[in-house]
mmCIF file of C-alpha atoms in Angstrom:
data_model
loop_
_atom_site.group_PDB
_atom_site.id
_atom_site.type_symbol
_atom_site.label_atom_id
_atom_site.label_comp_id
_atom_site.label_asym_id
_atom_site.label_seq_id
_atom_site.Cartn_x
_atom_site.Cartn_y
_atom_site.Cartn_z
ATOM 1 C CA MET A 1 37.872 38.915 38.477
ATOM 2 C CA ASN A 2 35.602 41.889 37.219
ATOM 3 C CA TYR A 3 32.520 40.698 39.212
ATOM 4 C CA GLU A 4 32.287 38.560 42.434
ATOM 5 C CA TYR A 5 28.454 38.649 42.427
ATOM 6 C CA VAL A 6 26.196 37.594 39.558
ATOM 7 C CA PHE A 7 22.632 38.049 39.568
ATOM 8 C CA PHE A 8 20.496 36.096 37.015
ATOM 9 C CA ASP A 9 17.050 36.755 35.771
ATOM 10 C CA LEU A 10 15.225 33.458 35.180
ATOM 11 C CA ASP A 11 12.586 33.544 32.395
ATOM 12 C CA GLY A 12 14.518 33.825 29.014
ATOM 13 C CA THR A 13 17.689 33.984 30.795
ATOM 14 C CA LEU A 14 18.020 30.468 32.349
ATOM 15 C CA THR A 15 15.180 28.853 30.865
ATOM 16 C CA ASP A 16 12.811 29.160 28.073
ATOM 17 C CA SER A 17 9.684 29.326 29.756
ATOM 18 C CA GLN A 18 7.249 30.479 26.903
ATOM 19 C CA GLU A 19 4.887 27.524 26.913
ATOM 20 C CA GLY A 20 3.797 27.695 30.526
ATOM 21 C CA ILE A 21 3.680 31.453 30.601
ATOM 22 C CA LEU A 22 1.600 31.656 27.754
ATOM 23 C CA ASN A 23 -0.716 28.843 28.325
ATOM 24 C CA SER A 24 -1.296 30.754 31.896
ATOM 25 C CA PHE A 25 -2.291 34.028 30.187
ATOM 26 C CA ARG A 26 -4.540 32.046 27.546
ATOM 27 C CA ASN A 27 -6.549 30.931 30.763
ATOM 28 C CA ILE A 28 -6.959 34.582 32.015
ATOM 29 C CA PHE A 29 -8.304 35.526 28.435
ATOM 30 C CA LYS A 30 -10.535 32.614 28.470
ATOM 31 C CA HIS A 31 -11.930 33.349 32.037
ATOM 32 C CA PHE A 32 -12.591 37.371 31.157
ATOM 33 C CA GLY A 33 -13.994 36.120 27.529
ATOM 34 C CA MET A 34 -11.120 38.136 25.911
ATOM 35 C CA LYS A 35 -9.764 37.712 22.468
ATOM 36 C CA GLU A 36 -6.239 36.112 22.510
ATOM 37 C CA PRO A 37 -3.789 38.555 21.215
ATOM 38 C CA GLU A 38 -1.441 37.485 18.141
ATOM 39 C CA TYR A 39 1.553 35.365 19.015
ATOM 40 C CA GLU A 40 3.997 38.311 18.501
ATOM 41 C CA VAL A 41 2.167 40.295 21.195
ATOM 42 C CA LEU A 42 1.761 37.593 23.776
ATOM 43 C CA LYS A 43 5.384 36.953 23.555
ATOM 44 C CA THR A 44 5.992 40.599 24.743
ATOM 45 C CA PHE A 45 4.172 39.630 28.132
ATOM 46 C CA ILE A 46 6.969 37.376 29.114
ATOM 47 C CA GLY A 47 9.456 39.485 31.607
ATOM 48 C CA PRO A 48 7.173 42.264 32.898
ATOM 49 C CA PRO A 49 5.724 41.910 36.564
ATOM 50 C CA LEU A 50 1.970 40.247 35.656
ATOM 51 C CA VAL A 51 -0.042 42.913 37.484
ATOM 52 C CA HIS A 52 2.102 45.586 35.509
ATOM 53 C CA THR A 53 0.866 43.643 31.932
ATOM 54 C CA MET A 54 -2.613 43.312 33.228
ATOM 55 C CA THR A 55 -3.008 46.986 34.277
ATOM 56 C CA GLN A 56 -1.106 48.816 31.802
ATOM 57 C CA THR A 57 -1.600 46.601 28.721
ATOM 58 C CA PHE A 58 -5.332 45.671 29.416
ATOM 59 C CA GLY A 59 -6.547 48.469 31.936
ATOM 60 C CA PHE A 60 -7.717 45.836 34.464
ATOM 61 C CA THR A 61 -8.946 47.272 37.682
ATOM 62 C CA GLY A 62 -7.425 46.344 40.947
ATOM 63 C CA GLU A 63 -9.878 43.753 41.414
ATOM 64 C CA GLN A 64 -9.686 42.445 38.220
ATOM 65 C CA ALA A 65 -6.077 42.524 38.395
ATOM 66 C CA GLU A 66 -5.945 40.202 41.401
ATOM 67 C CA GLU A 67 -8.367 37.977 39.819
ATOM 68 C CA SER A 68 -6.174 37.371 36.680
ATOM 69 C CA VAL A 69 -3.139 36.699 39.004
ATOM 70 C CA ARG A 70 -5.047 33.984 40.640
ATOM 71 C CA ILE A 71 -6.211 32.655 37.506
ATOM 72 C CA PHE A 72 -2.562 32.853 36.060
ATOM 73 C CA ARG A 73 -0.936 31.031 39.167
ATOM 74 C CA SER A 74 -3.612 28.489 39.417
ATOM 75 C CA TYR A 75 -2.450 27.058 36.092
ATOM 76 C CA TYR A 76 1.314 28.164 36.447
ATOM 77 C CA ASP A 77 2.249 26.659 39.834
ATOM 78 C CA ASN A 78 0.471 23.442 39.050
ATOM 79 C CA GLN A 79 1.419 22.655 35.543
ATOM 80 C CA GLY A 80 2.798 25.561 33.707
ATOM 81 C CA TYR A 81 6.214 25.668 35.514
ATOM 82 C CA MET A 82 6.894 22.314 34.216
ATOM 83 C CA GLU A 83 6.290 23.472 30.670
ATOM 84 C CA ASN A 84 9.913 24.939 30.413
ATOM 85 C CA ARG A 85 13.380 23.935 29.158
ATOM 86 C CA VAL A 86 16.856 24.838 30.434
ATOM 87 C CA TYR A 87 18.633 26.890 27.812
ATOM 88 C CA GLU A 88 21.658 24.863 26.106
ATOM 89 C CA GLY A 89 24.771 25.785 27.549
ATOM 90 C CA ILE A 90 23.339 27.174 31.108
ATOM 91 C CA PRO A 91 24.402 24.629 33.337
ATOM 92 C CA GLU A 92 27.676 24.374 32.017
ATOM 93 C CA ILE A 93 28.440 28.331 32.347
ATOM 94 C CA LEU A 94 26.844 28.520 35.922
ATOM 95 C CA GLN A 95 29.205 25.686 36.839
ATOM 96 C CA ARG A 96 32.296 27.470 35.380
ATOM 97 C CA ILE A 97 31.320 30.966 37.004
ATOM 98 C CA LYS A 98 30.707 28.999 40.242
ATOM 99 C CA VAL A 99 34.496 27.609 39.931
ATOM 100 C CA LEU A 100 35.909 31.051 39.504
ATOM 101 C CA GLY A 101 34.431 31.879 42.692
ATOM 102 C CA CYS A 102 31.489 33.974 42.167
ATOM 103 C CA LYS A 103 28.194 33.623 44.288
ATOM 104 C CA LEU A 104 25.272 33.495 42.043
ATOM 105 C CA THR A 105 21.875 34.674 42.741
ATOM 106 C CA VAL A 106 18.458 34.321 41.004
ATOM 107 C CA ALA A 107 16.746 37.557 40.714
ATOM 108 C CA THR A 108 13.379 37.356 39.041
ATOM 109 C CA SER A 109 10.103 39.211 39.278
ATOM 110 C CA LYS A 110 8.262 36.009 39.555
ATOM 111 C CA PRO A 111 7.219 34.919 42.894
ATOM 112 C CA GLU A 112 10.025 33.645 45.021
ATOM 113 C CA VAL A 113 8.337 30.176 45.933
ATOM 114 C CA THR A 114 7.920 29.467 42.257
ATOM 115 C CA ALA A 115 11.108 30.365 41.305
ATOM 116 C CA LYS A 116 12.775 28.091 43.793
ATOM 117 C CA LYS A 117 10.419 25.325 42.701
ATOM 118 C CA ILE A 118 11.658 25.929 38.970
ATOM 119 C CA ILE A 119 15.394 25.912 39.761
ATOM 120 C CA GLU A 120 14.800 22.678 41.950
ATOM 121 C CA HIS A 121 12.735 20.959 39.085
ATOM 122 C CA PHE A 122 15.395 21.640 36.540
ATOM 123 C CA ASN A 123 18.519 20.705 38.731
ATOM 124 C CA LEU A 124 19.752 24.380 38.777
ATOM 125 C CA ALA A 125 19.476 24.862 42.619
ATOM 126 C CA GLN A 126 22.942 23.435 42.900
ATOM 127 C CA TYR A 127 24.576 26.661 41.404
ATOM 128 C CA PHE A 128 22.879 29.389 43.247
ATOM 129 C CA ASP A 129 23.381 30.846 46.878
ATOM 130 C CA TYR A 130 20.225 32.427 46.941
ATOM 131 C CA VAL A 131 16.973 32.836 44.922
ATOM 132 C CA CYS A 132 15.442 36.325 45.263
ATOM 133 C CA GLY A 133 11.774 37.098 43.631
ATOM 134 C CA SER A 134 8.570 38.575 44.312
ATOM 135 C CA LEU A 135 6.250 37.918 47.316
ATOM 136 C CA SER A 136 3.054 35.920 46.568
ATOM 137 C CA ASP A 137 0.807 38.809 46.702
ATOM 138 C CA GLU A 138 3.088 40.301 43.572
ATOM 139 C CA SER A 139 4.546 43.028 45.722
ATOM 140 C CA ARG A 140 8.412 43.543 45.423
ATOM 141 C CA SER A 141 7.964 42.717 41.893
ATOM 142 C CA LYS A 142 9.598 45.549 40.007
ATOM 143 C CA LYS A 143 13.199 44.506 38.868
ATOM 144 C CA THR A 144 15.059 47.253 40.819
ATOM 145 C CA GLU A 145 13.113 45.930 44.157
ATOM 146 C CA VAL A 146 14.154 42.234 43.464
ATOM 147 C CA ILE A 147 17.789 43.427 42.792
ATOM 148 C CA GLU A 148 17.858 45.496 45.939
ATOM 149 C CA HIS A 149 16.418 42.465 48.003
ATOM 150 C CA ALA A 150 19.102 40.168 46.506
ATOM 151 C CA ILE A 151 21.862 42.770 47.394
ATOM 152 C CA LYS A 152 20.630 43.066 50.913
ATOM 153 C CA THR A 153 20.315 39.186 51.081
ATOM 154 C CA ASN A 154 23.859 38.623 50.050
ATOM 155 C CA GLY A 155 24.953 41.452 52.400
ATOM 156 C CA ILE A 156 26.871 43.272 49.356
ATOM 157 C CA THR A 157 28.187 46.569 50.113
ATOM 158 C CA ASP A 158 30.311 47.116 46.767
ATOM 159 C CA ARG A 159 27.828 47.095 44.013
ATOM 160 C CA SER A 160 30.811 47.609 41.312
ATOM 161 C CA LYS A 161 31.367 44.130 42.040
ATOM 162 C CA ILE A 162 27.654 43.022 40.935
ATOM 163 C CA LEU A 163 26.822 41.984 37.302
ATOM 164 C CA MET A 164 22.838 41.618 36.371
ATOM 165 C CA VAL A 165 22.130 39.026 33.409
ATOM 166 C CA GLY A 166 18.907 39.258 31.765
ATOM 167 C CA ASP A 167 17.050 39.027 28.450
ATOM 168 C CA ARG A 168 14.837 42.239 28.733
ATOM 169 C CA LYS A 169 14.978 46.024 29.256
ATOM 170 C CA TYR A 170 13.636 45.660 32.574
ATOM 171 C CA ASP A 171 16.495 43.802 33.933
ATOM 172 C CA VAL A 172 18.850 46.563 32.284
ATOM 173 C CA GLU A 173 16.666 49.368 33.595
ATOM 174 C CA GLY A 174 16.357 47.644 37.039
ATOM 175 C CA ALA A 175 20.123 47.058 37.248
ATOM 176 C CA HIS A 176 20.816 50.400 36.291
ATOM 177 C CA GLN A 177 18.474 52.130 38.801
ATOM 178 C CA SER A 178 20.436 50.119 41.532
ATOM 179 C CA GLY A 179 23.741 51.135 40.207
ATOM 180 C CA LEU A 180 24.729 47.806 38.577
ATOM 181 C CA LYS A 181 26.099 47.028 35.448
ATOM 182 C CA CYS A 182 23.854 44.642 33.202
ATOM 183 C CA ALA A 183 24.600 42.036 30.516
ATOM 184 C CA GLY A 184 21.609 41.428 27.976
ATOM 185 C CA VAL A 185 21.382 37.928 26.445
ATOM 186 C CA LEU A 186 20.211 37.494 22.791
ATOM 187 C CA PHE A 187 18.955 33.832 23.327
ATOM 188 C CA GLY A 188 15.874 34.916 25.376
ATOM 189 C CA TYR A 189 12.976 37.253 24.556
ATOM 190 C CA GLY A 190 14.809 40.635 24.242
ATOM 191 C CA SER A 191 16.582 41.820 21.156
ATOM 192 C CA ARG A 192 19.723 43.621 20.225
ATOM 193 C CA GLN A 193 17.484 46.651 19.412
ATOM 194 C CA GLU A 194 16.019 46.554 22.667
ATOM 195 C CA PHE A 195 19.311 46.417 25.008
ATOM 196 C CA GLU A 196 20.827 49.099 22.742
ATOM 197 C CA ALA A 197 18.019 51.465 23.066
ATOM 198 C CA CYS A 198 17.837 50.774 27.166
ATOM 199 C CA GLY A 199 21.746 51.149 27.364
ATOM 200 C CA ALA A 200 22.736 47.608 28.023
ATOM 201 C CA ASP A 201 26.333 47.471 29.516
ATOM 202 C CA TYR A 202 26.892 44.154 27.451
ATOM 203 C CA ILE A 203 25.095 42.188 24.941
ATOM 204 C CA VAL A 204 26.051 38.597 24.514
ATOM 205 C CA GLU A 205 24.876 35.961 22.165
ATOM 206 C CA LYS A 206 25.868 32.872 24.071
ATOM 207 C CA PRO A 207 25.974 31.615 27.641
ATOM 208 C CA GLU A 208 29.690 30.870 27.165
ATOM 209 C CA GLU A 209 30.469 34.536 26.274
ATOM 210 C CA LEU A 210 29.496 35.464 30.259
ATOM 211 C CA GLU A 211 32.747 34.017 31.157
ATOM 212 C CA LYS A 212 34.798 36.505 29.457
ATOM 213 C CA LEU A 213 32.872 39.271 31.253
ATOM 214 C CA ILE A 214 33.399 38.004 34.683
#
């Protein structure tokens, strides 16, 4: 077995969370009287930490960014998280990887409490030993911070035994910063070009291909 631990991103990797996330962003635009970006631009907001998007993309100040997070969470935590679906083949591959003897962890920039609610709602909690995410104040939201938290939580000393699985360059970059290998999945929101540009160690088209890597 090549890997004993597998860290999974959540949005775009385990679940298609597009509808709930984009509706949450639409609430932000409505609140601030902003024009809603085109759909192709909106899609790029799925993955990066929320505060990063609001400050770097829209130039929000600290106070505005905090307000945007509050508006986003108000919608997402009450309704948006249910506007979600599990990707086809994910429960089956999680079960097979578990049977191989791997310890599975969710490693997401989404708030940890919300991530736990999602995987419980969609009956995925049974496959995971830990769920690691950001704190409710959006701290510990950078991918490498979440990964380091997951490594510590698992008590892992040999990082070569960990595989990160995600759908955006942020997963690859975060994994590499922490000294991990990363598999980019094409059924999420990233692209082959994005993964090639950021140096993903593996690129997989379907969930079942992950079993061969492990």
